[in-house]
Amino acid sequence: MEANPQSVQQSLLLVCNRPVPGSNAATISDHLDAFRLTGFRIFELPMVGRIPRTLSLARFDIVVVHYTLQLGEETGHFLDDASLDRIAVSPGLKVIFIQDEYRNVNLAWERLRRGRFDLLFSIAPSGEIEKLYPSAKLPGLKVESSLAGYVPDYLLRRKVMPIAARPITVGYRARRMQFWLGALAQEKVFIAEEFCRRVAGTTLVHDVSPDEADRLYGPQWIEHLAACKATLGVESGASVVDFDGSLRRQVDRYVEDNPEAGFSDVRARFFPDSDGKILINPISPRLFEAVALRTALVLFEGSYSGVLQPGRHYIVLKKDFSNFEQVLTQLRDEVALQELADRAYREIACNPKYSYQAFADQFAASCLARMRGLPPRRTTPLKFWQFYLMRLLDPGYALQRALANTLQRFLLTSRMRGTLFRHWEALPLAYKLRIRPILKLIGR
């Protein structure tokens, strides 16, 4: 019989690195908020580094480590070994979400074993799961596929302008991805740069940028999308997986010594045969946001997790731009563009299958099913005031959270962000390696 998550009363500790509003992609907060739809009693622990020593994990039926605390970091500055050891001996169900699954995979295996996790939610396609998480390496761990994000319900209630009234024809934001992530990751910047090159000198109104300093978050990103008739897009993820961390180190050193090196050169030198062997290519949550805002999609060819159909839900742009003139013609037909956006809104955004409630139901049912395989246990119910008191009684935890929130507001939610990232990109690699662990105490 299928579990009804609304009838359960289990307590769930959500260990995460929640960003300050406006400092990172809204999909992170949306994903965290969705756990409150599960029917479990949610106790959220925002943190970086270590779980407060004063907090007893034995008081929770389920402990969830969110993807905002990355396991593949060599210095453990997102989640330290002492915290993993405490999770390992906690008697409840141990669940983890991982998204940056291409990074230092062997270390992630080691830390999954150390934490004795029971259930993992991955955004990799089901056909790639065994390659990333081989059962022989991780006995007892159940792995399920999940999307990276879903349709935010609040966007469905938002009133938007018709496409004909929107001032921007095409908008897009992306960030430059490291070469060692493979060809798929480079498409985010390539689509932006090639599009801008081809529309230069035309009257087409666009707001497209691949630069980190121009990234938009929170309400700014939503306002931008809602002002665009269409947005560009590619599949998210990576087509190269770095199992032991050596590929990233080698490529970083080479690019540092050879700043003029291009992606083709790097691929030929370091991973000529492995690009595409494992493909982590989920649909981006930003495409769900665009569909919910009735912004038309212009996308490179791809599978998009089986959600979007070419021609029906988006305009197909060939990766070699061979059909670019046809795409421009379609962008100028505002009636057809509106029909395309409305169809995607009805069939995708309004489909309960892609809602955060569907995610919450899947998560709750999976947890309850996995708990049936564990020894029965009874926890002493924890009151919320007791939970907050346990957090406050660890002064190191309270100080770290106050510092992280203050710096996020100062550095990442203002014009300082662009300046910060421009200076960061100019730093030599040796300095970045020294500074990065300190910066990650601020946030993800």
CSV table of C-alpha atoms in Angstrom, one decimal:
chain,number,residue,atom,x,y,z
A,1,MET,CA,0.0,0.0,0.0
A,2,GLU,CA,1.4,3.4,-0.9
A,3,ALA,CA,2.5,5.5,2.0
A,4,ASN,CA,0.6,8.7,2.9
A,5,PRO,CA,3.2,11.2,4.0
A,6,GLN,CA,0.6,13.4,5.6
A,7,SER,CA,-0.1,10.8,8.2
A,8,VAL,CA,3.4,10.3,9.5
A,9,GLN,CA,4.8,12.1,12.5
A,10,GLN,CA,8.5,11.2,12.3
A,11,SER,CA,10.9,14.0,13.1
A,12,LEU,CA,13.5,15.0,10.4
A,13,LEU,CA,16.7,17.0,10.8
A,14,LEU,CA,17.5,18.9,7.6
A,15,VAL,CA,21.3,19.6,7.7
A,16,CYS,CA,21.9,22.3,5.0
A,17,ASN,CA,23.7,25.5,4.0
A,18,ARG,CA,20.7,27.7,3.3
A,19,PRO,CA,21.7,30.9,1.5
A,20,VAL,CA,20.6,34.4,2.4
A,21,PRO,CA,17.8,35.5,0.1
A,22,GLY,CA,19.1,37.0,-3.1
A,23,SER,CA,22.6,35.6,-2.6
A,24,ASN,CA,22.2,32.4,-4.7
A,25,ALA,CA,19.8,30.7,-7.1
A,26,ALA,CA,16.2,30.7,-5.7
A,27,THR,CA,15.9,27.0,-6.6
A,28,ILE,CA,18.1,26.2,-3.5
A,29,SER,CA,15.6,27.8,-1.1
A,30,ASP,CA,12.7,26.3,-3.1
A,31,HIS,CA,14.2,22.8,-2.7
A,32,LEU,CA,14.8,23.3,1.0
A,33,ASP,CA,11.3,24.6,1.6
A,34,ALA,CA,9.8,21.6,-0.2
A,35,PHE,CA,10.7,19.3,2.7
A,36,ARG,CA,7.9,21.1,4.7
A,37,LEU,CA,5.4,19.5,2.3
A,38,THR,CA,6.4,16.0,3.3
A,39,GLY,CA,4.3,15.7,6.5
A,40,PHE,CA,7.4,15.1,8.6
A,41,ARG,CA,8.2,17.4,11.5
A,42,ILE,CA,11.1,19.4,10.0
A,43,PHE,CA,13.9,20.8,12.1
A,44,GLU,CA,16.2,22.8,9.8
A,45,LEU,CA,19.9,23.1,10.8
A,46,PRO,CA,21.7,25.7,8.6
A,47,MET,CA,25.4,25.2,9.0
A,48,VAL,CA,28.8,24.9,7.4
A,49,GLY,CA,31.6,22.8,8.9
A,50,ARG,CA,30.3,20.9,11.9
A,51,ILE,CA,27.0,20.0,13.5
A,52,PRO,CA,26.6,21.7,16.9
A,53,ARG,CA,28.1,19.5,19.6
A,54,THR,CA,25.1,20.3,21.8
A,55,LEU,CA,22.6,18.8,19.4
A,56,SER,CA,21.7,15.2,19.9
A,57,LEU,CA,21.1,13.4,16.6
A,58,ALA,CA,19.4,10.5,18.5
A,59,ARG,CA,16.3,12.7,18.8
A,60,PHE,CA,15.5,12.5,15.1
A,61,ASP,CA,13.9,9.7,13.1
A,62,ILE,CA,15.5,10.9,9.9
A,63,VAL,CA,18.7,12.9,9.3
A,64,VAL,CA,19.0,14.5,5.8
A,65,VAL,CA,22.2,16.1,4.4
A,66,HIS,CA,21.3,18.5,1.7
A,67,TYR,CA,23.3,19.0,-1.5
A,68,THR,CA,24.3,22.5,-0.3
A,69,LEU,CA,26.9,20.6,1.9
A,70,GLN,CA,29.2,19.0,-0.7
A,71,LEU,CA,30.9,15.7,0.2
A,72,GLY,CA,33.5,15.8,-2.6
A,73,GLU,CA,35.5,18.6,-0.9
A,74,GLU,CA,39.0,17.4,0.1
A,75,THR,CA,39.3,19.5,3.2
A,76,GLY,CA,35.8,18.8,4.5
A,77,HIS,CA,35.0,22.5,5.0
A,78,PHE,CA,31.3,21.9,4.2
A,79,LEU,CA,30.8,18.9,6.5
A,80,ASP,CA,33.7,17.8,8.6
A,81,ASP,CA,34.6,14.2,9.5
A,82,ALA,CA,33.5,14.6,13.2
A,83,SER,CA,29.9,15.4,11.9
A,84,LEU,CA,30.0,12.4,9.6
A,85,ASP,CA,31.0,10.2,12.4
A,86,ARG,CA,28.1,11.5,14.5
A,87,ILE,CA,25.7,10.9,11.7
A,88,ALA,CA,27.0,7.4,11.3
A,89,VAL,CA,26.1,6.3,14.8
A,90,SER,CA,22.8,8.1,14.9
A,91,PRO,CA,20.0,5.5,15.0
A,92,GLY,CA,17.6,7.0,12.5
A,93,LEU,CA,17.4,6.8,8.7
A,94,LYS,CA,20.4,8.6,7.1
A,95,VAL,CA,19.6,10.4,3.7
A,96,ILE,CA,21.7,12.5,1.5
A,97,PHE,CA,21.2,14.6,-1.7
A,98,ILE,CA,24.1,15.1,-4.0
A,99,GLN,CA,24.2,17.3,-7.1
A,100,ASP,CA,27.8,18.1,-8.1
A,101,GLU,CA,28.3,14.4,-8.8
A,102,TYR,CA,31.2,14.9,-11.2
A,103,ARG,CA,33.6,16.1,-8.5
A,104,ASN,CA,36.1,13.8,-6.6
A,105,VAL,CA,33.8,10.8,-6.7
A,106,ASN,CA,36.1,8.4,-4.9
A,107,LEU,CA,36.2,10.8,-1.9
A,108,ALA,CA,32.4,11.0,-2.0
A,109,TRP,CA,32.2,7.2,-1.8
A,110,GLU,CA,34.5,7.2,1.2
A,111,ARG,CA,32.4,9.8,3.0
A,112,LEU,CA,29.2,8.1,2.1
A,113,ARG,CA,30.6,4.9,3.8
A,114,ARG,CA,31.9,6.9,6.7
A,115,GLY,CA,28.4,8.5,7.3
A,116,ARG,CA,26.7,5.1,6.8
A,117,PHE,CA,24.0,6.6,4.6
A,118,ASP,CA,21.0,4.5,3.8
A,119,LEU,CA,19.4,6.5,0.9
A,120,LEU,CA,20.9,8.8,-1.7
A,121,PHE,CA,19.0,11.1,-4.1
A,122,SER,CA,21.0,11.7,-7.3
A,123,ILE,CA,20.3,13.9,-10.3
A,124,ALA,CA,22.2,11.6,-12.7
A,125,PRO,CA,20.1,9.7,-15.2
A,126,SER,CA,19.1,6.3,-14.0
A,127,GLY,CA,21.3,4.6,-16.6
A,128,GLU,CA,24.4,6.3,-15.1
A,129,ILE,CA,23.7,5.5,-11.4
A,130,GLU,CA,25.6,2.3,-11.2
A,131,LYS,CA,28.7,3.9,-12.8
A,132,LEU,CA,28.7,6.7,-10.2
A,133,TYR,CA,27.6,4.7,-7.2
A,134,PRO,CA,28.6,1.0,-7.8
A,135,SER,CA,26.8,-1.3,-5.4
A,136,ALA,CA,30.0,-3.2,-4.9
A,137,LYS,CA,31.6,0.0,-3.5
A,138,LEU,CA,28.6,1.1,-1.5
A,139,PRO,CA,26.7,-1.9,-0.2
A,140,GLY,CA,23.5,-1.2,1.6
A,141,LEU,CA,23.1,2.3,0.0
A,142,LYS,CA,19.9,2.7,-2.0
A,143,VAL,CA,20.2,5.3,-4.8
A,144,GLU,CA,17.2,7.0,-6.4
A,145,SER,CA,17.0,9.5,-9.3
A,146,SER,CA,15.5,12.9,-8.7
A,147,LEU,CA,15.3,16.2,-10.6
A,148,ALA,CA,17.6,19.1,-9.7
A,149,GLY,CA,14.6,21.3,-9.2
A,150,TYR,CA,10.9,21.5,-9.8
A,151,VAL,CA,8.2,24.2,-10.7
A,152,PRO,CA,7.9,26.7,-7.9
A,153,ASP,CA,4.2,27.0,-7.0
A,154,TYR,CA,4.5,30.8,-6.3
A,155,LEU,CA,5.5,31.4,-9.9
A,156,LEU,CA,2.3,29.9,-11.2
A,157,ARG,CA,0.3,32.5,-9.3
A,158,ARG,CA,2.3,35.4,-10.7
A,159,LYS,CA,0.7,37.7,-13.3
A,160,VAL,CA,3.0,38.1,-16.4
A,161,MET,CA,3.0,40.3,-19.4
A,162,PRO,CA,2.0,38.8,-22.8
A,163,ILE,CA,5.0,38.1,-25.0
A,164,ALA,CA,4.2,41.0,-27.4
A,165,ALA,CA,4.5,43.5,-24.5
A,166,ARG,CA,7.8,42.3,-23.2
A,167,PRO,CA,10.8,44.6,-23.9
A,168,ILE,CA,13.6,42.0,-24.3
A,169,THR,CA,13.4,39.5,-27.1
A,170,VAL,CA,16.0,37.1,-25.8
A,171,GLY,CA,17.6,37.0,-22.3
A,172,TYR,CA,20.1,34.6,-20.7
A,173,ARG,CA,22.7,34.3,-17.9
A,174,ALA,CA,25.4,31.7,-17.5
A,175,ARG,CA,28.8,31.2,-15.9
A,176,ARG,CA,32.0,29.9,-17.4
A,177,MET,CA,32.6,26.3,-16.4
A,178,GLN,CA,36.0,24.7,-15.9
A,179,PHE,CA,37.3,22.8,-18.8
A,180,TRP,CA,37.7,19.6,-16.9
A,181,LEU,CA,33.9,19.2,-16.8
A,182,GLY,CA,33.8,18.4,-20.5
A,183,ALA,CA,32.1,19.6,-23.6
A,184,LEU,CA,28.6,19.6,-22.1
A,185,ALA,CA,29.5,22.2,-19.5
A,186,GLN,CA,31.1,24.5,-22.1
A,187,GLU,CA,27.8,24.8,-23.9
A,188,LYS,CA,26.5,27.2,-21.3
A,189,VAL,CA,28.9,29.9,-22.4
A,190,PHE,CA,29.2,28.9,-26.1
A,191,ILE,CA,25.5,29.4,-26.7
A,192,ALA,CA,25.7,32.9,-25.2
A,193,GLU,CA,28.8,34.0,-27.0
A,194,GLU,CA,27.8,32.6,-30.4
A,195,PHE,CA,24.3,34.0,-30.2
A,196,CYS,CA,25.7,37.5,-29.3
A,197,ARG,CA,28.2,37.3,-32.2
A,198,ARG,CA,25.5,36.4,-34.7
A,199,VAL,CA,23.0,39.1,-33.6
A,200,ALA,CA,25.6,41.9,-33.4
A,201,GLY,CA,24.5,44.7,-35.7
A,202,THR,CA,20.9,43.5,-35.9
A,203,THR,CA,17.9,45.2,-34.3
A,204,LEU,CA,17.1,42.3,-32.1
A,205,VAL,CA,16.9,43.4,-28.4
A,206,HIS,CA,18.7,41.0,-26.2
A,207,ASP,CA,20.2,40.8,-22.7
A,208,VAL,CA,22.6,37.9,-22.8
A,209,SER,CA,25.8,37.4,-20.7
A,210,PRO,CA,28.0,34.5,-19.8
A,211,ASP,CA,30.0,36.4,-17.2
A,212,GLU,CA,29.7,35.6,-13.5
A,213,ALA,CA,29.7,39.3,-12.5
A,214,ASP,CA,26.4,39.7,-14.5
A,215,ARG,CA,24.6,36.8,-12.8
A,216,LEU,CA,21.2,37.5,-11.4
A,217,TYR,CA,19.6,35.9,-8.3
A,218,GLY,CA,16.4,35.9,-6.4
A,219,PRO,CA,13.8,38.5,-7.5
A,220,GLN,CA,16.2,40.1,-9.9
A,221,TRP,CA,16.4,36.9,-12.0
A,222,ILE,CA,12.7,36.4,-11.9
A,223,GLU,CA,12.1,40.0,-13.1
A,224,HIS,CA,14.6,39.4,-15.9
A,225,LEU,CA,12.9,36.2,-17.1
A,226,ALA,CA,9.5,37.8,-16.9
A,227,ALA,CA,10.7,40.7,-19.1
A,228,CYS,CA,12.0,38.4,-21.9
A,229,LYS,CA,10.0,37.0,-24.7
A,230,ALA,CA,12.4,34.0,-24.9
A,231,THR,CA,15.4,32.7,-23.1
A,232,LEU,CA,18.3,30.5,-24.2
A,233,GLY,CA,19.1,27.2,-22.6
A,234,VAL,CA,21.2,24.1,-22.6
A,235,GLU,CA,21.3,20.9,-20.6
A,236,SER,CA,22.8,21.3,-17.2
A,237,GLY,CA,25.6,19.2,-15.7
A,238,ALA,CA,28.8,17.7,-17.0
A,239,SER,CA,30.1,15.1,-19.5
A,240,VAL,CA,33.3,14.3,-17.6
A,241,VAL,CA,33.6,12.8,-14.1
A,242,ASP,CA,36.7,13.3,-12.1
A,243,PHE,CA,36.9,10.2,-9.8
A,244,ASP,CA,40.0,11.0,-7.8
A,245,GLY,CA,40.4,14.8,-8.1
A,246,SER,CA,43.6,14.5,-10.2
A,247,LEU,CA,42.0,15.7,-13.5
A,248,ARG,CA,40.8,18.9,-11.9
A,249,ARG,CA,44.3,19.6,-10.4
A,250,GLN,CA,46.1,18.9,-13.7
A,251,VAL,CA,43.8,21.0,-15.8
A,252,ASP,CA,43.8,23.9,-13.3
A,253,ARG,CA,47.6,23.9,-13.3
A,254,TYR,CA,47.8,23.7,-17.1
A,255,VAL,CA,45.3,26.6,-17.6
A,256,GLU,CA,47.2,28.7,-15.1
A,257,ASP,CA,50.4,28.2,-17.0
A,258,ASN,CA,48.8,28.5,-20.4
A,259,PRO,CA,46.0,31.2,-20.1
A,260,GLU,CA,45.5,31.2,-23.8
A,261,ALA,CA,44.7,27.5,-24.0
A,262,GLY,CA,41.2,26.6,-25.3
A,263,PHE,CA,38.9,23.8,-24.5
A,264,SER,CA,39.8,21.7,-27.5
A,265,ASP,CA,43.5,21.8,-26.5
A,266,VAL,CA,42.7,20.8,-22.9
A,267,ARG,CA,40.4,18.0,-23.9
A,268,ALA,CA,43.0,16.6,-26.3
A,269,ARG,CA,45.7,16.7,-23.7
A,270,PHE,CA,43.9,15.4,-20.6
A,271,PHE,CA,40.7,13.5,-21.4
A,272,PRO,CA,40.5,12.8,-25.2
A,273,ASP,CA,38.5,9.5,-24.7
A,274,SER,CA,36.5,10.0,-21.5
A,275,ASP,CA,34.4,13.0,-22.5
A,276,GLY,CA,30.8,11.7,-22.7
A,277,LYS,CA,31.5,8.3,-21.2
A,278,ILE,CA,29.4,9.3,-18.2
A,279,LEU,CA,26.8,11.9,-18.9
A,280,ILE,CA,25.1,13.9,-16.0
A,281,ASN,CA,22.7,16.1,-18.0
A,282,PRO,CA,19.6,17.0,-16.0
A,283,ILE,CA,17.1,19.6,-16.9
A,284,SER,CA,18.0,22.9,-15.3
A,285,PRO,CA,15.6,24.3,-12.7
A,286,ARG,CA,15.9,27.6,-14.5
A,287,LEU,CA,14.0,26.1,-17.5
A,288,PHE,CA,11.1,25.3,-15.1
A,289,GLU,CA,11.1,28.9,-13.9
A,290,ALA,CA,11.0,30.2,-17.5
A,291,VAL,CA,8.1,27.9,-18.4
A,292,ALA,CA,6.2,28.9,-15.3
A,293,LEU,CA,6.6,32.6,-16.3
A,294,ARG,CA,5.4,31.8,-19.9
A,295,THR,CA,8.8,32.7,-21.3
A,296,ALA,CA,9.5,30.8,-24.5
A,297,LEU,CA,12.5,28.5,-24.7
A,298,VAL,CA,15.3,28.4,-27.3
A,299,LEU,CA,17.4,25.4,-26.5
A,300,PHE,CA,20.2,23.3,-27.8
A,301,GLU,CA,19.2,19.8,-28.8
A,302,GLY,CA,19.1,17.5,-25.8
A,303,SER,CA,17.0,15.1,-23.7
A,304,TYR,CA,16.1,17.5,-20.8
A,305,SER,CA,15.3,14.6,-18.5
A,306,GLY,CA,12.5,13.6,-20.8
A,307,VAL,CA,10.4,16.6,-19.7
A,308,LEU,CA,10.5,18.9,-22.7
A,309,GLN,CA,9.7,17.9,-26.3
A,310,PRO,CA,11.4,19.7,-29.2
A,311,GLY,CA,9.1,21.8,-31.3
A,312,ARG,CA,6.3,21.4,-28.9
A,313,HIS,CA,7.8,23.0,-25.8
A,314,TYR,CA,10.8,24.7,-27.1
A,315,ILE,CA,12.5,26.1,-30.3
A,316,VAL,CA,15.4,23.8,-31.3
A,317,LEU,CA,18.7,25.6,-31.9
A,318,LYS,CA,21.3,23.3,-33.5
A,319,LYS,CA,24.6,23.2,-31.7
A,320,ASP,CA,26.5,24.3,-34.8
A,321,PHE,CA,23.9,27.2,-35.3
A,322,SER,CA,23.2,25.9,-38.7
A,323,ASN,CA,19.5,26.7,-38.3
A,324,PHE,CA,20.1,30.1,-36.7
A,325,GLU,CA,18.2,32.1,-39.4
A,326,GLN,CA,15.1,29.9,-38.9
A,327,VAL,CA,15.3,30.5,-35.2
A,328,LEU,CA,15.4,34.2,-35.7
A,329,THR,CA,12.3,34.0,-37.9
A,330,GLN,CA,10.5,32.1,-35.1
A,331,LEU,CA,11.5,34.6,-32.5
A,332,ARG,CA,9.9,37.4,-34.6
A,333,ASP,CA,6.6,35.6,-34.8
A,334,GLU,CA,5.1,36.7,-31.5
A,335,VAL,CA,1.8,34.9,-32.0
A,336,ALA,CA,3.5,31.5,-32.5
A,337,LEU,CA,5.9,32.3,-29.7
A,338,GLN,CA,3.0,33.0,-27.3
A,339,GLU,CA,1.3,29.7,-28.4
A,340,LEU,CA,4.6,27.8,-27.7
A,341,ALA,CA,5.0,29.4,-24.2
A,342,ASP,CA,1.3,28.8,-23.3
A,343,ARG,CA,1.5,25.1,-24.3
A,344,ALA,CA,4.7,24.6,-22.2
A,345,TYR,CA,3.0,26.4,-19.3
A,346,ARG,CA,-0.1,24.1,-19.5
A,347,GLU,CA,1.7,20.8,-20.1
A,348,ILE,CA,4.8,21.3,-18.0
A,349,ALA,CA,4.4,24.1,-15.4
A,350,CYS,CA,0.8,23.1,-14.5
A,351,ASN,CA,1.6,19.3,-14.5
A,352,PRO,CA,1.5,18.0,-10.9
A,353,LYS,CA,4.3,15.6,-11.9
A,354,TYR,CA,6.8,18.5,-11.9
A,355,SER,CA,5.6,20.2,-8.7
A,356,TYR,CA,7.5,20.4,-5.5
A,357,GLN,CA,4.6,18.5,-3.9
A,358,ALA,CA,5.4,15.6,-6.2
A,359,PHE,CA,9.0,15.7,-5.1
A,360,ALA,CA,8.0,15.8,-1.4
A,361,ASP,CA,5.6,12.9,-1.9
A,362,GLN,CA,8.4,10.8,-3.6
A,363,PHE,CA,10.9,11.7,-0.9
A,364,ALA,CA,8.5,10.8,2.0
A,365,ALA,CA,7.4,7.5,0.4
A,366,SER,CA,11.0,6.5,-0.3
A,367,CYS,CA,12.0,7.3,3.3
A,368,LEU,CA,9.1,5.3,4.8
A,369,ALA,CA,9.9,2.4,2.5
A,370,ARG,CA,13.6,2.4,3.4
A,371,MET,CA,12.7,2.7,7.2
A,372,ARG,CA,10.7,-0.5,7.0
A,373,GLY,CA,14.0,-2.3,6.4
A,374,LEU,CA,15.6,-0.9,9.6
A,375,PRO,CA,15.2,-2.1,13.2
A,376,PRO,CA,12.2,-0.4,14.9
A,377,ARG,CA,13.1,2.5,17.2
A,378,ARG,CA,11.3,5.1,19.3
A,379,THR,CA,12.6,8.7,19.7
A,380,THR,CA,11.7,11.1,22.5
A,381,PRO,CA,9.7,13.8,20.8
A,382,LEU,CA,11.7,17.1,20.5
A,383,LYS,CA,10.0,20.4,20.8
A,384,PHE,CA,11.1,23.3,18.6
A,385,TRP,CA,12.2,25.5,21.4
A,386,GLN,CA,14.4,22.7,22.7
A,387,PHE,CA,16.0,22.4,19.2
A,388,TYR,CA,16.8,26.1,19.0
A,389,LEU,CA,18.2,26.1,22.5
A,390,MET,CA,20.5,23.2,21.6
A,391,ARG,CA,21.8,25.3,18.7
A,392,LEU,CA,22.4,28.4,20.8
A,393,LEU,CA,24.2,26.5,23.5
A,394,ASP,CA,27.1,25.9,21.0
A,395,PRO,CA,28.7,29.4,20.8
A,396,GLY,CA,31.0,28.4,17.9
A,397,TYR,CA,27.9,27.4,15.8
A,398,ALA,CA,26.0,30.6,16.6
A,399,LEU,CA,29.1,32.8,15.8
A,400,GLN,CA,29.7,31.0,12.4
A,401,ARG,CA,26.1,31.4,11.3
A,402,ALA,CA,26.0,35.1,12.2
A,403,LEU,CA,29.3,35.6,10.4
A,404,ALA,CA,28.2,33.7,7.3
A,405,ASN,CA,24.9,35.5,7.0
A,406,THR,CA,26.4,38.9,7.5
A,407,LEU,CA,29.1,38.3,4.8
A,408,GLN,CA,26.6,36.8,2.4
A,409,ARG,CA,24.4,39.9,2.7
A,410,PHE,CA,27.4,42.2,2.3
A,411,LEU,CA,29.2,40.4,-0.5
A,412,LEU,CA,26.7,38.5,-2.5
A,413,THR,CA,23.4,40.5,-2.5
A,414,SER,CA,24.8,43.8,-3.6
A,415,ARG,CA,26.9,45.4,-6.4
A,416,MET,CA,29.9,44.1,-4.5
A,417,ARG,CA,29.3,40.7,-6.0
A,418,GLY,CA,30.4,41.7,-9.5
A,419,THR,CA,33.6,43.3,-8.1
A,420,LEU,CA,34.3,40.3,-5.9
A,421,PHE,CA,34.1,37.9,-8.8
A,422,ARG,CA,36.2,40.0,-11.1
A,423,HIS,CA,39.0,40.1,-8.6
A,424,TRP,CA,38.6,36.4,-7.9
A,425,GLU,CA,39.1,35.5,-11.5
A,426,ALA,CA,42.3,37.6,-11.7
A,427,LEU,CA,43.9,35.8,-8.7
A,428,PRO,CA,46.6,33.2,-9.4
A,429,LEU,CA,45.6,29.6,-8.8
A,430,ALA,CA,47.9,29.2,-5.7
A,431,TYR,CA,46.0,32.0,-4.0
A,432,LYS,CA,42.6,30.7,-4.9
A,433,LEU,CA,43.5,27.3,-3.4
A,434,ARG,CA,44.5,29.0,-0.1
A,435,ILE,CA,41.5,31.3,0.1
A,436,ARG,CA,38.7,29.0,-1.1
A,437,PRO,CA,38.2,27.1,2.2
A,438,ILE,CA,37.8,30.4,4.0
A,439,LEU,CA,35.3,31.7,1.5
A,440,LYS,CA,33.3,28.5,1.8
A,441,LEU,CA,32.7,29.2,5.4
A,442,ILE,CA,30.5,32.0,4.1
A,443,GLY,CA,28.4,29.8,1.8
A,444,ARG,CA,28.2,27.5,-1.1
